[in-house]
Tab-separated table of C-alpha atoms in Angstrom:
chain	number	residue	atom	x	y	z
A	1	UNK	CA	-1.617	29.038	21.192
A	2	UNK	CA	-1.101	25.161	21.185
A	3	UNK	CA	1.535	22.769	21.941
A	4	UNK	CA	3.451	22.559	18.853
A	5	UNK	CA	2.674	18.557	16.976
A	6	UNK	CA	5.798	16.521	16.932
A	7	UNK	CA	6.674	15.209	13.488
A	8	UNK	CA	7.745	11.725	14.790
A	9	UNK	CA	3.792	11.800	15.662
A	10	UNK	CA	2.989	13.390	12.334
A	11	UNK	CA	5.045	10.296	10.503
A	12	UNK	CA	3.171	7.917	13.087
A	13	UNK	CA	-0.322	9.573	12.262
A	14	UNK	CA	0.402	9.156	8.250
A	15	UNK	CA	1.424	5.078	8.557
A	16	UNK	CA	-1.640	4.113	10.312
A	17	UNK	CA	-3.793	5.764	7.782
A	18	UNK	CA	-1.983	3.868	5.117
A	19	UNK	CA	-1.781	0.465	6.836
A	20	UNK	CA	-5.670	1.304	8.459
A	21	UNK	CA	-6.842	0.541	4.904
A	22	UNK	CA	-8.111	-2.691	4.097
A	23	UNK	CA	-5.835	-5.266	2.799
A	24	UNK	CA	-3.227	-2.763	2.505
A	25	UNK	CA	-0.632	-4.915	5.332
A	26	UNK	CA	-1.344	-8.312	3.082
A	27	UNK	CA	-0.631	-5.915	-0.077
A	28	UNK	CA	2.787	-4.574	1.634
A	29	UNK	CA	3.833	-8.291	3.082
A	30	UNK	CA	3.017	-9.919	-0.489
A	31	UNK	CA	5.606	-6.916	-1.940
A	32	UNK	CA	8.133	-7.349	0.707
A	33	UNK	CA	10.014	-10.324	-0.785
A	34	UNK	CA	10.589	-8.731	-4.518
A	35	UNK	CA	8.083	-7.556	-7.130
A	36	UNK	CA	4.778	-9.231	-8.597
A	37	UNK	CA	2.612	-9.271	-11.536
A	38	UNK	CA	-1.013	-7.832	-10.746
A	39	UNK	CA	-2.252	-11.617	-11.559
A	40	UNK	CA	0.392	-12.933	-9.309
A	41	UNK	CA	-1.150	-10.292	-6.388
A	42	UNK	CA	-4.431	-10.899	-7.082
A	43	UNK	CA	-4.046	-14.730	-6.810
A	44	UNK	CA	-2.365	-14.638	-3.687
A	45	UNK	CA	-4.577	-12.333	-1.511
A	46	UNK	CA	-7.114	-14.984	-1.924
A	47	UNK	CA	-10.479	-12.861	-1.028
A	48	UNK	CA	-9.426	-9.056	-2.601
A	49	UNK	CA	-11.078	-8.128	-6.082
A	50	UNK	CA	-9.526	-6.765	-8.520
A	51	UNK	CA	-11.138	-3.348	-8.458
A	52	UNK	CA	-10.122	-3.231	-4.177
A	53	UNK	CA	-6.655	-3.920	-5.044
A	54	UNK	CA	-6.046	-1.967	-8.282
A	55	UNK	CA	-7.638	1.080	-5.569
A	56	UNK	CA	-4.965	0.106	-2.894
A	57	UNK	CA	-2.130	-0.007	-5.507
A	58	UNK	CA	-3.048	3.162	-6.749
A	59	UNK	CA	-2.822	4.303	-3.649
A	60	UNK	CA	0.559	3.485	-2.659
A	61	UNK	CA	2.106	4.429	-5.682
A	62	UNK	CA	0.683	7.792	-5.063
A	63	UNK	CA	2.217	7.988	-1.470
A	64	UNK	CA	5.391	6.650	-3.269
A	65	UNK	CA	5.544	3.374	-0.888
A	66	UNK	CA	5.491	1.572	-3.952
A	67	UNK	CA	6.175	1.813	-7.869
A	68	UNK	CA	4.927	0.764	-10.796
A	69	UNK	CA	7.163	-0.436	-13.564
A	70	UNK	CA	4.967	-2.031	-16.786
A	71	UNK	CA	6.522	-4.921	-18.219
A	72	UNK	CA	5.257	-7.088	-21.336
């Protein structure tokens, strides 16, 4: 049988898929300081489309790193 995995190395594993992704460490160091407006994202990761980074939002908020709140 084999050597039992080690979560810390589990947890390790599952961040470097997430921050593998492209543009996902801008996304998460534009985020840091305090919430944005999707305009206010897309404007500052000069070079991202809007269809990449509605994908990597999407993506976060589904691995709960991030939320969504909708405002008017």
């Amino acid at each position: 049988m084999g050597k039992p995995i080690d979560p810390t190395c589990r947890s390790f594993q599952v961040a470097i898929d997430v921050l593998s992704r492209p543009w996902t460490g801008l996304l998460l160091g534009l985020l840091h300081d305090g919430p944005l407006r999707f305009s206010e994202l897309e404007e500052r990761s000069c070079g991202v489309g809007a269809k990449t980074l509605s994908a990597r939002l999407k993506d976060l908020e589904a691995r709960e790193i991030i939320a969504r709140r909708v405002e008017a």
